[in-house]
PDB file of C-alpha atoms in Angstrom:
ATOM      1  CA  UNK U  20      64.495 135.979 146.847  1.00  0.00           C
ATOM      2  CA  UNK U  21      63.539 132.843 145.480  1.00  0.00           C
ATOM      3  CA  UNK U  22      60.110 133.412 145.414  1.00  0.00           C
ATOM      4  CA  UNK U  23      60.783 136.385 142.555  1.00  0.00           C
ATOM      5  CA  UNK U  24      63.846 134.560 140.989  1.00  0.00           C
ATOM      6  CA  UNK U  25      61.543 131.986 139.352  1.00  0.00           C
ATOM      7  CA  UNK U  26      59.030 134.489 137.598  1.00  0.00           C
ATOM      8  CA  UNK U  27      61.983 136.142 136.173  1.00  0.00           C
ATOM      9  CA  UNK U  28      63.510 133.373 134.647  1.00  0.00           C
ATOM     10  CA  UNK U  29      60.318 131.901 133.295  1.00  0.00           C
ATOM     11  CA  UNK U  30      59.403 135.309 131.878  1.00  0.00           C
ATOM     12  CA  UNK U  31      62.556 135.910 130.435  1.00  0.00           C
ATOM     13  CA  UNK U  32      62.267 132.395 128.914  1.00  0.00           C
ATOM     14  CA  UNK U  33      58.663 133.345 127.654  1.00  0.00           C
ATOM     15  CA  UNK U  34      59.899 136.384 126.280  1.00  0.00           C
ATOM     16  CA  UNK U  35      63.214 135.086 124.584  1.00  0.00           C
ATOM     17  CA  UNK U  36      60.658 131.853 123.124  1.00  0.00           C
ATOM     18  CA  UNK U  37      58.474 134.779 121.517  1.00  0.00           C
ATOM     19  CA  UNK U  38      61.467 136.814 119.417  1.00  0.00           C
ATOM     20  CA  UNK U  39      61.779 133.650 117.199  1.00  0.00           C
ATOM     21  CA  UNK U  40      58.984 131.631 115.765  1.00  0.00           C
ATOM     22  CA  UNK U  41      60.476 128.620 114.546  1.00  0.00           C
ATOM     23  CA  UNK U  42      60.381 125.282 116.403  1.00  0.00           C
ATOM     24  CA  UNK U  43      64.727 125.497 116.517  1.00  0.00           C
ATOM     25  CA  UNK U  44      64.129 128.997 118.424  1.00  0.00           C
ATOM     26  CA  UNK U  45      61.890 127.909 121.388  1.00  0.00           C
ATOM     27  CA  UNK U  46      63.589 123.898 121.905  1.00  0.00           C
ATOM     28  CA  UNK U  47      67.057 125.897 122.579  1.00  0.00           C
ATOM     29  CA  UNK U  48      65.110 128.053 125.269  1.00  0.00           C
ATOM     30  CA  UNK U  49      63.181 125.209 126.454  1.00  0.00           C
ATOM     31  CA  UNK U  50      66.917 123.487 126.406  1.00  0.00           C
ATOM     32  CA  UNK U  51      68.814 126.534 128.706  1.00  0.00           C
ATOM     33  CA  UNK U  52      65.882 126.514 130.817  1.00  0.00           C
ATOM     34  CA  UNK U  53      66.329 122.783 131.736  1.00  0.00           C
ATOM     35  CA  UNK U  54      70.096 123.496 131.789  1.00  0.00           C
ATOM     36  CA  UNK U  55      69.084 126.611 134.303  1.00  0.00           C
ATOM     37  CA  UNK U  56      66.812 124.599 136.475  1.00  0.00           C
ATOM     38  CA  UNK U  57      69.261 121.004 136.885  1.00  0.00           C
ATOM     39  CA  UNK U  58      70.529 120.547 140.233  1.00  0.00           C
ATOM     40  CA  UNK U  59      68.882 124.555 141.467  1.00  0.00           C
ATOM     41  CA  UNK U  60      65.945 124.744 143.817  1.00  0.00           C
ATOM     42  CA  UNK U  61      65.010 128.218 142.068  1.00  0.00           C
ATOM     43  CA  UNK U  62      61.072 126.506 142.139  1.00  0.00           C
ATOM     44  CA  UNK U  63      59.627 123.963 143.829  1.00  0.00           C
ATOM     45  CA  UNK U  64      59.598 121.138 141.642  1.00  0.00           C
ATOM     46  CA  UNK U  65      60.951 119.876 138.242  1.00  0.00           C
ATOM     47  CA  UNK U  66      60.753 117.554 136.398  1.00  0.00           C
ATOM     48  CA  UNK U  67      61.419 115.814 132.761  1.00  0.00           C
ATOM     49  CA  UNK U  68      59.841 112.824 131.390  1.00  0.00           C
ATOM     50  CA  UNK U  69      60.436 111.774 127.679  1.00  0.00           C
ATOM     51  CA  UNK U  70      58.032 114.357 125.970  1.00  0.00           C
ATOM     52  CA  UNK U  71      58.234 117.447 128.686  1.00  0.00           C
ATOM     53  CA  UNK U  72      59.421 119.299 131.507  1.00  0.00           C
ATOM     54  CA  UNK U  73      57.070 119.894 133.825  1.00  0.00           C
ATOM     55  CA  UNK U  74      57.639 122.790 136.460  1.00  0.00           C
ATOM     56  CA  UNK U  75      55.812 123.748 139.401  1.00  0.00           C
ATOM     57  CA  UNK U  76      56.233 126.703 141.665  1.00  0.00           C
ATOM     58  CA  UNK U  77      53.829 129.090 143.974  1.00  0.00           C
ATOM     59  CA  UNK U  78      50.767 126.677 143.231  1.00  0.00           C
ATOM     60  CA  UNK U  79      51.017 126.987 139.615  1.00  0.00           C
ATOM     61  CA  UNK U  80      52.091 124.403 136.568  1.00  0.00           C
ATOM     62  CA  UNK U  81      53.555 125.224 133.686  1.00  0.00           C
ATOM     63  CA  UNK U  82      54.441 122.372 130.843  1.00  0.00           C
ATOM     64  CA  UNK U  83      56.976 123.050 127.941  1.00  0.00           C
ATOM     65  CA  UNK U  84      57.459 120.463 125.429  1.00  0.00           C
ATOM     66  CA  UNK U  85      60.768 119.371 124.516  1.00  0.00           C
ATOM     67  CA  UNK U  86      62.378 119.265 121.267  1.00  0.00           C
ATOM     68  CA  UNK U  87      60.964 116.769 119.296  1.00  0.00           C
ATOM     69  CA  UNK U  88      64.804 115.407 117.517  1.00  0.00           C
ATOM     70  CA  UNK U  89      66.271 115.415 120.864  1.00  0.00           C
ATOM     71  CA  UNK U  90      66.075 113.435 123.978  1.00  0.00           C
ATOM     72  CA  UNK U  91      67.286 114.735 127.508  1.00  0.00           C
ATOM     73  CA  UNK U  92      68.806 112.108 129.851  1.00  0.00           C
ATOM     74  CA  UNK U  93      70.223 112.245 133.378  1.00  0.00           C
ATOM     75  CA  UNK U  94      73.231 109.877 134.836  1.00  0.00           C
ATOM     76  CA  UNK U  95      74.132 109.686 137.777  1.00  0.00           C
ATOM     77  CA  UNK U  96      77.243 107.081 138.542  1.00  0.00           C
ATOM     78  CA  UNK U  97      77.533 105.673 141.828  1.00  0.00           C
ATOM     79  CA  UNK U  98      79.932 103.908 144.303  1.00  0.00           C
ATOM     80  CA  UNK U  99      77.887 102.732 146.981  1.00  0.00           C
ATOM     81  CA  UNK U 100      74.659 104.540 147.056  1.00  0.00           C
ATOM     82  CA  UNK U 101      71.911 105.311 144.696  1.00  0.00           C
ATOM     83  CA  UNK U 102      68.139 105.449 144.605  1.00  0.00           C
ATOM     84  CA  UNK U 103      65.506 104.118 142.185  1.00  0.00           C
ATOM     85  CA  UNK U 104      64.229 106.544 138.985  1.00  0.00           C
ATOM     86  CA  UNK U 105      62.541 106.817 136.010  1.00  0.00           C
ATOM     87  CA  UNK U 106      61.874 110.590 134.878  1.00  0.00           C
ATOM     88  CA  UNK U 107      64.316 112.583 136.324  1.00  0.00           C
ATOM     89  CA  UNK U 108      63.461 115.229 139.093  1.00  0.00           C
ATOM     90  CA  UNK U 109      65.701 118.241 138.401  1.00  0.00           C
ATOM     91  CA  UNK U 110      64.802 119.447 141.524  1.00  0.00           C
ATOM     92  CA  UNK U 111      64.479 116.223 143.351  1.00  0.00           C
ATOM     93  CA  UNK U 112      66.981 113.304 142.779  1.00  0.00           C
ATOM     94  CA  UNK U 113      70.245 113.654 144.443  1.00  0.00           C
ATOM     95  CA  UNK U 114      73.350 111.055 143.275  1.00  0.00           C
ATOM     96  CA  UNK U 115      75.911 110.398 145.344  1.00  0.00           C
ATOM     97  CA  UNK U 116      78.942 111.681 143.641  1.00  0.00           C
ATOM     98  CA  UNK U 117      78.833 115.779 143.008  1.00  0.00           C
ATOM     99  CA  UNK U 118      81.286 117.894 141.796  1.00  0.00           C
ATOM    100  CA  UNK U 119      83.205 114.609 140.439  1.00  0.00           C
ATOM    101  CA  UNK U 120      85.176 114.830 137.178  1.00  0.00           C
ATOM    102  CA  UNK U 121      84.680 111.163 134.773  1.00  0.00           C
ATOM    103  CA  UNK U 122      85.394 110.134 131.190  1.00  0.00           C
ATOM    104  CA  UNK U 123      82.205 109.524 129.601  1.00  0.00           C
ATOM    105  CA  UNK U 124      81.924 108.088 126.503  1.00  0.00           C
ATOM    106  CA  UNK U 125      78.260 107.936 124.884  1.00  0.00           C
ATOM    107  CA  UNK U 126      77.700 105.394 121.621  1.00  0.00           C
ATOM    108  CA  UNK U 127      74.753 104.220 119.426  1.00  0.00           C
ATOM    109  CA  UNK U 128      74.259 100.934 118.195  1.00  0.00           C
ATOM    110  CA  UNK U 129      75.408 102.209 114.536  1.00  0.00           C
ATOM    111  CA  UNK U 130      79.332 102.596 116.562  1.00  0.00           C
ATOM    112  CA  UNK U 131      78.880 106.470 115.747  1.00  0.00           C
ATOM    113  CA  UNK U 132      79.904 108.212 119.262  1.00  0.00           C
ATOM    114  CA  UNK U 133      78.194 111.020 120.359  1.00  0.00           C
ATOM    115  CA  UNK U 134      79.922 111.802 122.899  1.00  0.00           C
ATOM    116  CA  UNK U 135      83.567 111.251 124.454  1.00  0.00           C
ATOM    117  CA  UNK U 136      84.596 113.882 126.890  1.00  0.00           C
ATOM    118  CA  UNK U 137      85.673 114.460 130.511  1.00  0.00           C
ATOM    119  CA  UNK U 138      82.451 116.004 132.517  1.00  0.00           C
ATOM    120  CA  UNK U 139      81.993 117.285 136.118  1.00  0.00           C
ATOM    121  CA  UNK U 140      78.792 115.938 138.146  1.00  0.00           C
ATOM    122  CA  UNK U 141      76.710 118.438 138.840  1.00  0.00           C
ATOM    123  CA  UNK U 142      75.649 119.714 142.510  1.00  0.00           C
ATOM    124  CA  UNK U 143      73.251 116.768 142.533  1.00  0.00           C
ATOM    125  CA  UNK U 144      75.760 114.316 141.642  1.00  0.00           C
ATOM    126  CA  UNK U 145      74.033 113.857 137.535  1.00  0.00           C
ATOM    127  CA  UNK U 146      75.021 115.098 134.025  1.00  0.00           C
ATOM    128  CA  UNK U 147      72.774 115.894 131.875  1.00  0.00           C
ATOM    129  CA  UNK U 148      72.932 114.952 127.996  1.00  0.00           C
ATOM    130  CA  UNK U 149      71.227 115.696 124.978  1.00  0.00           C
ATOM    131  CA  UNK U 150      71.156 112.858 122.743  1.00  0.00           C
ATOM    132  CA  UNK U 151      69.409 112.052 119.060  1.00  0.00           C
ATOM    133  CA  UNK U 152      65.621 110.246 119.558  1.00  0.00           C
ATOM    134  CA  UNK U 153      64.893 106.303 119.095  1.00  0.00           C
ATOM    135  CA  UNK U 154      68.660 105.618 118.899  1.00  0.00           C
ATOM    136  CA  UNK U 155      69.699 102.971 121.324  1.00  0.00           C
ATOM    137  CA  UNK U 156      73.540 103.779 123.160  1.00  0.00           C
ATOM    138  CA  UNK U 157      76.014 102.561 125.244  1.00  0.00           C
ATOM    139  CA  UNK U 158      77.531 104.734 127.870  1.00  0.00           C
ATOM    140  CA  UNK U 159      80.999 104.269 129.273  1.00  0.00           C
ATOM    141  CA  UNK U 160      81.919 106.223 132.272  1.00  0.00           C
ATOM    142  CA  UNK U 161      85.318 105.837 133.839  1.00  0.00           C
ATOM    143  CA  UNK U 162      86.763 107.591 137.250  1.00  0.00           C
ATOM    144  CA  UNK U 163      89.600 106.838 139.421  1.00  0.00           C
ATOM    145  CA  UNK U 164      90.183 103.295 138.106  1.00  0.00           C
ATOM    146  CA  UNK U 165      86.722 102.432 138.415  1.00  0.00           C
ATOM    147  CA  UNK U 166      84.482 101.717 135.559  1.00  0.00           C
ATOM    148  CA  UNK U 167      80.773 101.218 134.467  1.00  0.00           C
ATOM    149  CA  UNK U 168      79.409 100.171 131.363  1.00  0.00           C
ATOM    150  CA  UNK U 169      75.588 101.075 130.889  1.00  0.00           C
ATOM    151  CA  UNK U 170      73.134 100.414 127.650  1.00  0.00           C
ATOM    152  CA  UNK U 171      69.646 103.303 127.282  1.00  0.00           C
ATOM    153  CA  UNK U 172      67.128 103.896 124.364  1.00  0.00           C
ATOM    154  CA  UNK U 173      65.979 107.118 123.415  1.00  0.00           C
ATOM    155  CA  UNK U 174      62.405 105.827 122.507  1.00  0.00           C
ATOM    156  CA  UNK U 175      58.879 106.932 123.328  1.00  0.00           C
ATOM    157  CA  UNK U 176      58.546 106.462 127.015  1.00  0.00           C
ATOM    158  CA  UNK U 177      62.100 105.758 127.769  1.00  0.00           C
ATOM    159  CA  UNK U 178      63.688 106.749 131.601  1.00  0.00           C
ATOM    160  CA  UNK U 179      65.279 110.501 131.105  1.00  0.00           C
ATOM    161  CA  UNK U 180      66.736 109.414 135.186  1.00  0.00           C
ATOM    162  CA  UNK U 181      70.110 106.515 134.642  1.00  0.00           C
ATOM    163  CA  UNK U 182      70.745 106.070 138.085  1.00  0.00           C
ATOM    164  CA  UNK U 183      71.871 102.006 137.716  1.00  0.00           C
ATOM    165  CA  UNK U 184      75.511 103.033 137.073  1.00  0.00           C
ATOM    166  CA  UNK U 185      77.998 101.893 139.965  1.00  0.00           C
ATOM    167  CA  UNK U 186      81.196 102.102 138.882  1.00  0.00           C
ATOM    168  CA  UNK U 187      83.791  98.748 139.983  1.00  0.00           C
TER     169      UNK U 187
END
């Protein structure tokens, strides 16, 4: 089944990027389609770095670029475990704490928040944010007591995988 899931979902994302040709149309498909493929194993491999997602399934590559105002990042807090990263593997990386709900709080260096809301972790233990480029932010993630204070860029070449986070 998974072997004709994947075709189907890229060619309804090929089709849905063709009825609109403005930039805005196709980075919202590119967008669900990362949203789609975080913390599935619906193809092989995944993954984002700060420019594009790069997908490969059944031998075959396929590169989408990402929106070029937004930047995608992945966080996964941790208690006791985590593992090393840099661009995030969608269908790879695996944090420790899944299905987890936390108060995160996302600000840039201007004070303006872009974030403040209660989020479950994903299956593979990250959340996923979009965030405005070459900003630099402050995330604050809080669960159970614990607490973790963590500062990102959004520049050219940044990490899209935050996986430093242990909360005390």
């Amino acid at each position: 089944m998974k072997k004709y899931l994947m075709p189907a979902l890229l060619g309804l994302t090929i089709i849905l990027a063709g009825c609109g040709n403005d930039s805005a149309s196709n980075e919202t498909n590119v967008k669900e389609f990362i949203s789609q493929l975080s913390a599935s194993n619906i193809v092989e491999s995944a993954s984002i770095n700060d420019e594009t997602l790069v997908v490969q399934d059944g031998g075959e590559e396929d590169i989408y670029n990402l929106p070029e105002d937004e930047f995608f990042i992945s966080v996964a807090p941790y208690l006791t475990y985590t593992h090393p990263c840099e661009f995030h593997s969608l269908t790879g990386c695996q944090g420790e704490m899944v299905n987890e709900e936390m108060d995160v709080k996302i600000t840039d260096e201007q004070g303006k928040i872009h974030f403040d809301e209660t989020v479950t972790t994903l299956e593979n233990g990250f959340m996923d944010f979009w965030l405005p480029r070459d900003k630099q932010y402050t995330i604050e993630i809080s669960y159970q007591n614990k607490h973790t204070e963590y500062t990102f860029s959004t520049f050219e070449g940044d990490s899209t995988c935050l996986t430093d986070l242990q909360l005390k």
